[in-house]
Coordinates of C-alpha atoms and ligand atoms in Angstrom, one line a residue:
X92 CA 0.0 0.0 0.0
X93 CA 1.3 3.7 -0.7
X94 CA 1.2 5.6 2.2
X95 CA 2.5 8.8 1.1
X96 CA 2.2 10.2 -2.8
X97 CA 4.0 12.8 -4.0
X98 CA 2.4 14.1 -7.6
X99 CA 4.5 16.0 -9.7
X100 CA 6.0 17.8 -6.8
X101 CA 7.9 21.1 -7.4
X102 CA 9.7 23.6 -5.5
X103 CA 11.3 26.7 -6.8
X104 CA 13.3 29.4 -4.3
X105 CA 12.9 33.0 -5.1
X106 CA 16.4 32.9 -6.1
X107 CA 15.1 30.9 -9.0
X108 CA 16.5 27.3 -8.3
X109 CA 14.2 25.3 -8.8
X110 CA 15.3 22.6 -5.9
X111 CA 13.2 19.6 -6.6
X112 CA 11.3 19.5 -10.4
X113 CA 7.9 17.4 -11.0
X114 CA 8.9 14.6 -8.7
X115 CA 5.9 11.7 -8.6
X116 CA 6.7 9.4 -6.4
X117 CA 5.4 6.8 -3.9
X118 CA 6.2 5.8 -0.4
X119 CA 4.9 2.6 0.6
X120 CA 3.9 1.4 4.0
X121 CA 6.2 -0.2 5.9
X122 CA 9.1 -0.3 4.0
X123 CA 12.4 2.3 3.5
X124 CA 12.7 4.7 0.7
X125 CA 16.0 6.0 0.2
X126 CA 16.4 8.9 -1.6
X127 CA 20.4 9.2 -3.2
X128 CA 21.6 11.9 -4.9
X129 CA 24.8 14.3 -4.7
X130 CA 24.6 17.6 -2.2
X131 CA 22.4 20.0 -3.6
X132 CA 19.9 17.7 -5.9
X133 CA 16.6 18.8 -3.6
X134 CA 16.7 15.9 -0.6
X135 CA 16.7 18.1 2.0
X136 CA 13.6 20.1 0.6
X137 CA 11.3 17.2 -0.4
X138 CA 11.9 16.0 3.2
X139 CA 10.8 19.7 4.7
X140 CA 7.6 19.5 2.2
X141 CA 6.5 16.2 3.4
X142 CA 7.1 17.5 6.8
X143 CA 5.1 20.6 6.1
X144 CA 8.2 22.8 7.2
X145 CA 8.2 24.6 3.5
X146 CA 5.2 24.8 1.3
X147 CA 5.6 23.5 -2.6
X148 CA 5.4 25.5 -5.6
X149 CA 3.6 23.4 -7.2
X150 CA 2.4 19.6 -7.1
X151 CA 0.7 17.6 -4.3
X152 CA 1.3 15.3 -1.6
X153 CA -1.2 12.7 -0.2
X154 CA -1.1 10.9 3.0
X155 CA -3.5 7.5 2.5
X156 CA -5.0 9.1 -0.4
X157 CA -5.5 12.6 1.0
X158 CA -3.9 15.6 0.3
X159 CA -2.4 17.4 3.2
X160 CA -1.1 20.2 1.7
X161 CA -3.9 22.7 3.7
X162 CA -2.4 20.8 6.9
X163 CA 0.4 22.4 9.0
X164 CA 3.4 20.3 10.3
X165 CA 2.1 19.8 13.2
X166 CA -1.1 18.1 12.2
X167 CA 0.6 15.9 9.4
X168 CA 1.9 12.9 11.6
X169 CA 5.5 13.0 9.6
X170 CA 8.4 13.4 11.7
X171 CA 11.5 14.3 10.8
X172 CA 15.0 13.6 12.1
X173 CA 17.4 16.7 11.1
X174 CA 21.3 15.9 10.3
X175 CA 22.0 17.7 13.4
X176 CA 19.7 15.8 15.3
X177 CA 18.5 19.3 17.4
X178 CA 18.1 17.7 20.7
X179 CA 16.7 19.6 23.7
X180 CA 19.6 20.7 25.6
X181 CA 18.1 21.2 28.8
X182 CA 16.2 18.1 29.3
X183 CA 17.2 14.5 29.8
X184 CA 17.8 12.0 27.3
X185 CA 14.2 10.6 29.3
X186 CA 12.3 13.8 28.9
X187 CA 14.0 14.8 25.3
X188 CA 11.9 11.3 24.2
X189 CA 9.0 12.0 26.6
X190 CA 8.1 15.5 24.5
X191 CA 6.6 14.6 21.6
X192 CA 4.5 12.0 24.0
X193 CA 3.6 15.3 26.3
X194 CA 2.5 17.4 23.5
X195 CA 0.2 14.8 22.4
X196 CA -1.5 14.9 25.9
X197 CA -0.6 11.2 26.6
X198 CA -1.1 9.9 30.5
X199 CA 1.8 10.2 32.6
X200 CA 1.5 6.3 32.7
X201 CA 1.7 5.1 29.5
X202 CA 4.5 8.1 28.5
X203 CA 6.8 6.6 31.5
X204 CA 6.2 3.4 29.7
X205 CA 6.6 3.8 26.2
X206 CA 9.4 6.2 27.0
X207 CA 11.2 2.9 29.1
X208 CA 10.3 1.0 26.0
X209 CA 11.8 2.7 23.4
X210 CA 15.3 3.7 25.3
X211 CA 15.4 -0.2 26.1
X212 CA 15.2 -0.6 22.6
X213 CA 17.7 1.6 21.8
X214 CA 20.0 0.4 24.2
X215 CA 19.8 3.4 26.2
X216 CA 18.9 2.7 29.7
X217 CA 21.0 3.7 32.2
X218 CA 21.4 7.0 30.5
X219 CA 17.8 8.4 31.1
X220 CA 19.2 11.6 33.7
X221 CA 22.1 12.5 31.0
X222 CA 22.0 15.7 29.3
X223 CA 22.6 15.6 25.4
X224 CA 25.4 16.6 26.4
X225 CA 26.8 14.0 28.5
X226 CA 26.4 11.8 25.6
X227 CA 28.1 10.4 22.7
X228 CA 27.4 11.5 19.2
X229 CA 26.1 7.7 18.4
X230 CA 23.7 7.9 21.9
X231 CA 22.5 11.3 20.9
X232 CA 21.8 9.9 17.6
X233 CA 20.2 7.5 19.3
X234 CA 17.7 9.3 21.6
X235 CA 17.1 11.4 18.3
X236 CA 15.4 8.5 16.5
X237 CA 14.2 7.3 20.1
X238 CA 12.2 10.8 20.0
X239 CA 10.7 10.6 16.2
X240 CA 9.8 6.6 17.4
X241 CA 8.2 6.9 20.0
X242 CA 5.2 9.1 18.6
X243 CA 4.7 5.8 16.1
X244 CA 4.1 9.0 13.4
X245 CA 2.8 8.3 10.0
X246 CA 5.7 8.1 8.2
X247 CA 9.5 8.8 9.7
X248 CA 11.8 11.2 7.4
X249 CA 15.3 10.7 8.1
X250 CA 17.9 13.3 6.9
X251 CA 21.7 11.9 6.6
X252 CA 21.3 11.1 9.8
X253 CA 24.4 8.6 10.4
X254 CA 26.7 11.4 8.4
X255 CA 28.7 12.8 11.2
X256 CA 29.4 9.1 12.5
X257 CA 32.7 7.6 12.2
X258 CA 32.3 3.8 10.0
X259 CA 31.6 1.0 13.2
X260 CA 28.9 3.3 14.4
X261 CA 27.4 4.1 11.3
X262 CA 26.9 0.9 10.4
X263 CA 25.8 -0.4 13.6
X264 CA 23.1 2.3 13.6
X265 CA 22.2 1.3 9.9
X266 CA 21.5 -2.3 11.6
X267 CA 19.8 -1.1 14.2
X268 CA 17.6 1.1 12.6
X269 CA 16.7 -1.3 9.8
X270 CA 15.7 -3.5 12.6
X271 CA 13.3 -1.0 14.4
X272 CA 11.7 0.4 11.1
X273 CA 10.8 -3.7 10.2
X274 CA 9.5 -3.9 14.0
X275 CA 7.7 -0.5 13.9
X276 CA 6.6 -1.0 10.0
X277 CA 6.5 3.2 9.7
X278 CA 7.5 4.0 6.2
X279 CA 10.5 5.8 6.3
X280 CA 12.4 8.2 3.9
X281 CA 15.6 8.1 4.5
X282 CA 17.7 10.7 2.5
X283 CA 21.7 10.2 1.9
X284 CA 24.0 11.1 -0.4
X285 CA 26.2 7.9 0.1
X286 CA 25.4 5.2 -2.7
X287 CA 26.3 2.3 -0.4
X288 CA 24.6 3.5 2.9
X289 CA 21.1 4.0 0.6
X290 CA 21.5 0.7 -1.1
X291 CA 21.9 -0.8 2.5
X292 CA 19.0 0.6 3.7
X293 CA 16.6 1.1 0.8
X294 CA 13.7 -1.0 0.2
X295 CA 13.1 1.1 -2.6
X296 CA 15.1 4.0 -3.9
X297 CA 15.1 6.9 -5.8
X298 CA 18.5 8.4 -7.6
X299 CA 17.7 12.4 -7.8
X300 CA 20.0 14.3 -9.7
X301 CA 19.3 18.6 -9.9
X302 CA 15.9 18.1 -8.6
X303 CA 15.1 15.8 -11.0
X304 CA 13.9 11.8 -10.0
X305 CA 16.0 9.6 -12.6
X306 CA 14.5 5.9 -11.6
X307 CA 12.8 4.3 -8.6
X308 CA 13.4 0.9 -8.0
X309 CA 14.8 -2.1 -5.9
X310 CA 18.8 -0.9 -5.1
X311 CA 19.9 -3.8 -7.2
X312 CA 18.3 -2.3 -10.6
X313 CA 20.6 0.6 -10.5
X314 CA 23.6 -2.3 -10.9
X315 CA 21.7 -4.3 -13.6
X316 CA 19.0 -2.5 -15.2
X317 CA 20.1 1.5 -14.8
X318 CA 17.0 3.7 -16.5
X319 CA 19.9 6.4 -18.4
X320 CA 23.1 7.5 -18.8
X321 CA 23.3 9.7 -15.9
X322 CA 22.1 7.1 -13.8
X323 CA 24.6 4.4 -15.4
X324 CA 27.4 7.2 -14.4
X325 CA 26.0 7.5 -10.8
X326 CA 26.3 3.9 -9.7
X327 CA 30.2 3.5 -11.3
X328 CA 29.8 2.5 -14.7
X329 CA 32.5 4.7 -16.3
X330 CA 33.1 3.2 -19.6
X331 CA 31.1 5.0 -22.1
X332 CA 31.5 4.5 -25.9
X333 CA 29.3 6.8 -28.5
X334 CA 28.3 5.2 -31.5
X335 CA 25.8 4.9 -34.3
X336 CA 23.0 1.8 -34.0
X337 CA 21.4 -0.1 -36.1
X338 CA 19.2 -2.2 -34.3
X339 CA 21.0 -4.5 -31.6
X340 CA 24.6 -3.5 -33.4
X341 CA 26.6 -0.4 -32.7
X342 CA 29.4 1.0 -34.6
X343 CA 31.5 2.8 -32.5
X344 CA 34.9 4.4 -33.1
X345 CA 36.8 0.9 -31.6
X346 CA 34.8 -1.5 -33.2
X347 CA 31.2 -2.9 -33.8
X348 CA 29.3 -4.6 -30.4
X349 CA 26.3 -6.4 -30.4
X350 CA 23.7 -5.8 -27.5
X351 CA 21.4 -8.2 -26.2
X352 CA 17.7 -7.8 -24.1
X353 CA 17.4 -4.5 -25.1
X354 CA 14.8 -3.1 -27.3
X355 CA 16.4 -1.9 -30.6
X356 CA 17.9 0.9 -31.2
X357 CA 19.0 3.9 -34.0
X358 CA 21.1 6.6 -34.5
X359 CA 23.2 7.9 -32.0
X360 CA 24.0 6.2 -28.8
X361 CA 26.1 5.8 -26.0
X362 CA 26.9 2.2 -25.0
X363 CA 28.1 2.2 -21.3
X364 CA 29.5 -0.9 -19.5
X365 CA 30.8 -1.2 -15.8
X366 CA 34.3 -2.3 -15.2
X367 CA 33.8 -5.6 -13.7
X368 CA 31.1 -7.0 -16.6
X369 CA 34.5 -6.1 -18.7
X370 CA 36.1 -9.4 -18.6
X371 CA 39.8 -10.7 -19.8
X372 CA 40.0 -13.0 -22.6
X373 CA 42.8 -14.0 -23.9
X374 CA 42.5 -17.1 -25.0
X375 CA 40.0 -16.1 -28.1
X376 CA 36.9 -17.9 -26.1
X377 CA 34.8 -14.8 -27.6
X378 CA 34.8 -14.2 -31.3
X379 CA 32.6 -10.9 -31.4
X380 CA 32.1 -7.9 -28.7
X381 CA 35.7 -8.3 -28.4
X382 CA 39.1 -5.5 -28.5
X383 CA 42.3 -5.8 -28.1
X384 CA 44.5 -3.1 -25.9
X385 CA 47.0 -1.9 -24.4
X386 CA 47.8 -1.8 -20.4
X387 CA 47.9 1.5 -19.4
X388 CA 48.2 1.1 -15.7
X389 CA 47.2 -1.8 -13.0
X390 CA 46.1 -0.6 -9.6
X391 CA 45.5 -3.3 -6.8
X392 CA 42.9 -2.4 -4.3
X393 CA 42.9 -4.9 -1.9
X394 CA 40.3 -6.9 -3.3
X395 CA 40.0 -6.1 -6.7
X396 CA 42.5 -5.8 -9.7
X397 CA 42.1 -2.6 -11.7
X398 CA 42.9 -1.9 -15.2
X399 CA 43.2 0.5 -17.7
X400 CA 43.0 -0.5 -20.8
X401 CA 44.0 2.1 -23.5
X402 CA 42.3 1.1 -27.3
X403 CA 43.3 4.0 -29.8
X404 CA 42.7 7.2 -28.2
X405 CA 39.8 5.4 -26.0
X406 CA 40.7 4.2 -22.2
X407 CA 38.9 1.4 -20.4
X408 CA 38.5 0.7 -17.4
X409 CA 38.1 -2.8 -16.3
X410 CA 38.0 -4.5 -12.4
X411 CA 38.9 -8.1 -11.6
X412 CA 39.0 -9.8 -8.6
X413 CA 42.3 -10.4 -7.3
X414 CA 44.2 -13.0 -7.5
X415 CA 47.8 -13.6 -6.5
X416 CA 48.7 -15.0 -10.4
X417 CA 47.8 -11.9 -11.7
X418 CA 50.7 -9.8 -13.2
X419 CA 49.5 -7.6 -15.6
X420 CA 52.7 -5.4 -16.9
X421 CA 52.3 -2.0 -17.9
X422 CA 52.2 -1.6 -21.9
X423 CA 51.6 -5.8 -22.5
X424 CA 48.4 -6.3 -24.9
X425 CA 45.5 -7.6 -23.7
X426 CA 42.6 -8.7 -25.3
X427 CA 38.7 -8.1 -23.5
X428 CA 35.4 -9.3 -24.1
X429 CA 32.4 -6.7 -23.7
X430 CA 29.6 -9.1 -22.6
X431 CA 26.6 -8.2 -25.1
X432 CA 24.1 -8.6 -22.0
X433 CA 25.7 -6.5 -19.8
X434 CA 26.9 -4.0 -22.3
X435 CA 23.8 -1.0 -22.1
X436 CA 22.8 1.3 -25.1
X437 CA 20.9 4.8 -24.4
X438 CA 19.9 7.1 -27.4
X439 CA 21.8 10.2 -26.9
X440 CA 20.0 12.9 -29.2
Ligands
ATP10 N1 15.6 28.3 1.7 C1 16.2 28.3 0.5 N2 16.3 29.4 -0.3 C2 16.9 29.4 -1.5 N3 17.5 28.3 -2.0 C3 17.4 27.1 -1.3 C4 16.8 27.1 0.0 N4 16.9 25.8 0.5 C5 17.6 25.1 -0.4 N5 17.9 25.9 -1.5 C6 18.6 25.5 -2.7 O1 17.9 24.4 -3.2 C7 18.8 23.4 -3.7 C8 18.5 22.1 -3.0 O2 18.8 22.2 -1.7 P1 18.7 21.0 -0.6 O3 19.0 21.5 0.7 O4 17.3 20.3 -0.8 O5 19.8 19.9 -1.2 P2 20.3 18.5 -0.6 O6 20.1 17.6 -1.7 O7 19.6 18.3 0.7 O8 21.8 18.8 -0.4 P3 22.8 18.3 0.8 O9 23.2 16.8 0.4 O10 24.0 19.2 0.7 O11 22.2 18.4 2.1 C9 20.2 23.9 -3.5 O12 20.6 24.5 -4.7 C10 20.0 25.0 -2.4 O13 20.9 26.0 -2.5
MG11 MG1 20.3 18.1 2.7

């Protein structure tokens, strides 16, 4: 079920950027929506419209069908979790989680008890008398989602909020939130503009580049099935050949390549393929979608084997895992095979 629609959703600033351009887009109940894109795209500002903090330009947004754009903030059940997670300084990490509970004129009983609740949860008792603070920046990250939780709002927006953490925190408060948002079921957005944090958390997600949604769909998509160039580019597949198609062939300026599960195409394209589908083959196992190369330079990083592989004035790049055997010499030939599946054409005019 979609909890929260957003239909063709636009916001322009006076200053005439238009932040976030006719984004439709779906949020569905119980799962995480991740929306990815680089700083500046429009993530912060779709968060503040859901949240009712700014108003739209133009466009809607619908909570179980409704809009709620007539609604104020305070009435629209979202709740949103700032990159600086803004606790209250003066209170305790107890009554910091207690005050959206308070404001919704709960009984004193069941506050003390879903406030227990959740900071057992978060493996935070024993720190309810703390100031913020006292506290770590992974605790007061901690009592930050505590707070937004415990109201069990309507849907739970999430802004970078494991960005200042340093790597054994971030990902143990990935884990753990993953674990309370399947417990809780709230549909949560959850913005970031690291590609491997939102494909961690994402359910679904949604690459934005300048304010402009490029393709929703499960993480793995963006590896196998990217929706155009620029999202191709996004998720690390740097080798891009133009060319002329006819069809499932394209003449480009290295050679002809076939493609394969791809409707046809004509004219000019741009094939794009990502460094590990680019596989070695020297012993002539491939007869077409091949080209022989040059090594240009071998990096090894740890796990992988990078090349780059330098045909005429064109430069591959191509990543293998590594293996102690392999020696690739600088300026030896080598000879690749461009899979036809995994080789991607997009019209570019
Ligand atoms: N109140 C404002 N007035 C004018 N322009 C704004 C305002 N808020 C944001 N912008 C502009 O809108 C664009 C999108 O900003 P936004 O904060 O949504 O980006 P973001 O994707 O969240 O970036 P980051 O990853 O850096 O947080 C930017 O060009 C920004 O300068
Ligand atoms: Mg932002």
């Amino acid at each position: 079920m979609t909890r929260v629609s957003l239909s063709n959703l636009t916001k322009q600033f006076p200053n005439a950027v238009t932040a976030v351009n006719g984004l439709t887009l779906g949020i569905p109940d119980g799962k995480i929506t991740a929306l990815l894109g680089p700083s500046g795209c429009g993530k912060t500002t779709i968060l503040k419209m859901i949240a009712g903090i700014i108003q739209p330009t133009s466009g809607d947004i619908l909570f179980d069908g409704h809009s709620i754009l007539g609604q104020p903030a305070e009435k629209r059940g979202a709740v949103m979790v700032f990159q600086n997670h803004l606790l209250f300084p003066y209170l305790t990490v107890e009554e910091n989680v207690a005050f959206g509970l308070k404001m919704h004129r709960e009984s004193p009983t069941a506050i003390r008890r879903k406030v227990a609740d959740m900071l057992d949860l978060m493996q935070l008792t024993g720190y309810e008398r703390q100031k913020p603070n006292q506290l770590s920046g992974g605790q007061q990250q901690r009592v930050a989602l505590a707070r937004a939780l415990v109201v069990e709002p309507m849907v739970l927006l999430l802004d970078e909020p494991f960005s200042n953490l340093d790597a054994n925190l971030r990902d143990e408060m990935r884990e753990l939130t993953r674990q309370l948002q399947r417990q809780k079921g709230i549909p949560t957005v959850f913005v970031t503009h690291d590609q491997e944090e939102a494909v961690v958390m994402a359910d679904q997600l949604a690459l934005i580049l300048k304010g402009v949604l490029q393709q929703v769909d499960e993480p793995r998509a963006f590896y196998e099935k990217p929706a155009n160039l620029p999202t191709a580019v996004f998720f690390g597949a740097n080798n891009i050949l133009s060319g002329a198609a006819t069809g499932t062939k394209v003449q480009t300026g290295i050679g002809e390549f076939r493609l394969k599960n791809q409707p046809p195409l004509s004219g000019p394209v741009n094939l794009v393929i990502r460094p590990e589908n680019i596989r070695i083959d020297q012993e002539y196992r491939h007869m077409e979608n091949c080209i022989s190369g040059c090594i240009q330079s071998c990096l090894f990083s740890g796990t992988h084997t990078r090349l780059k592989i330098k045909v005429g004035e064109t430069v591959l790049e191509l990543a293998t895992e590594a293996t102690a055997q392999d020696v690739f010499p600088e300026g030896e030939k080598i000879r690749v095979y461009l899979p036809p599946e995994k080789l991607w054409g997009f019209q570019s005019q």
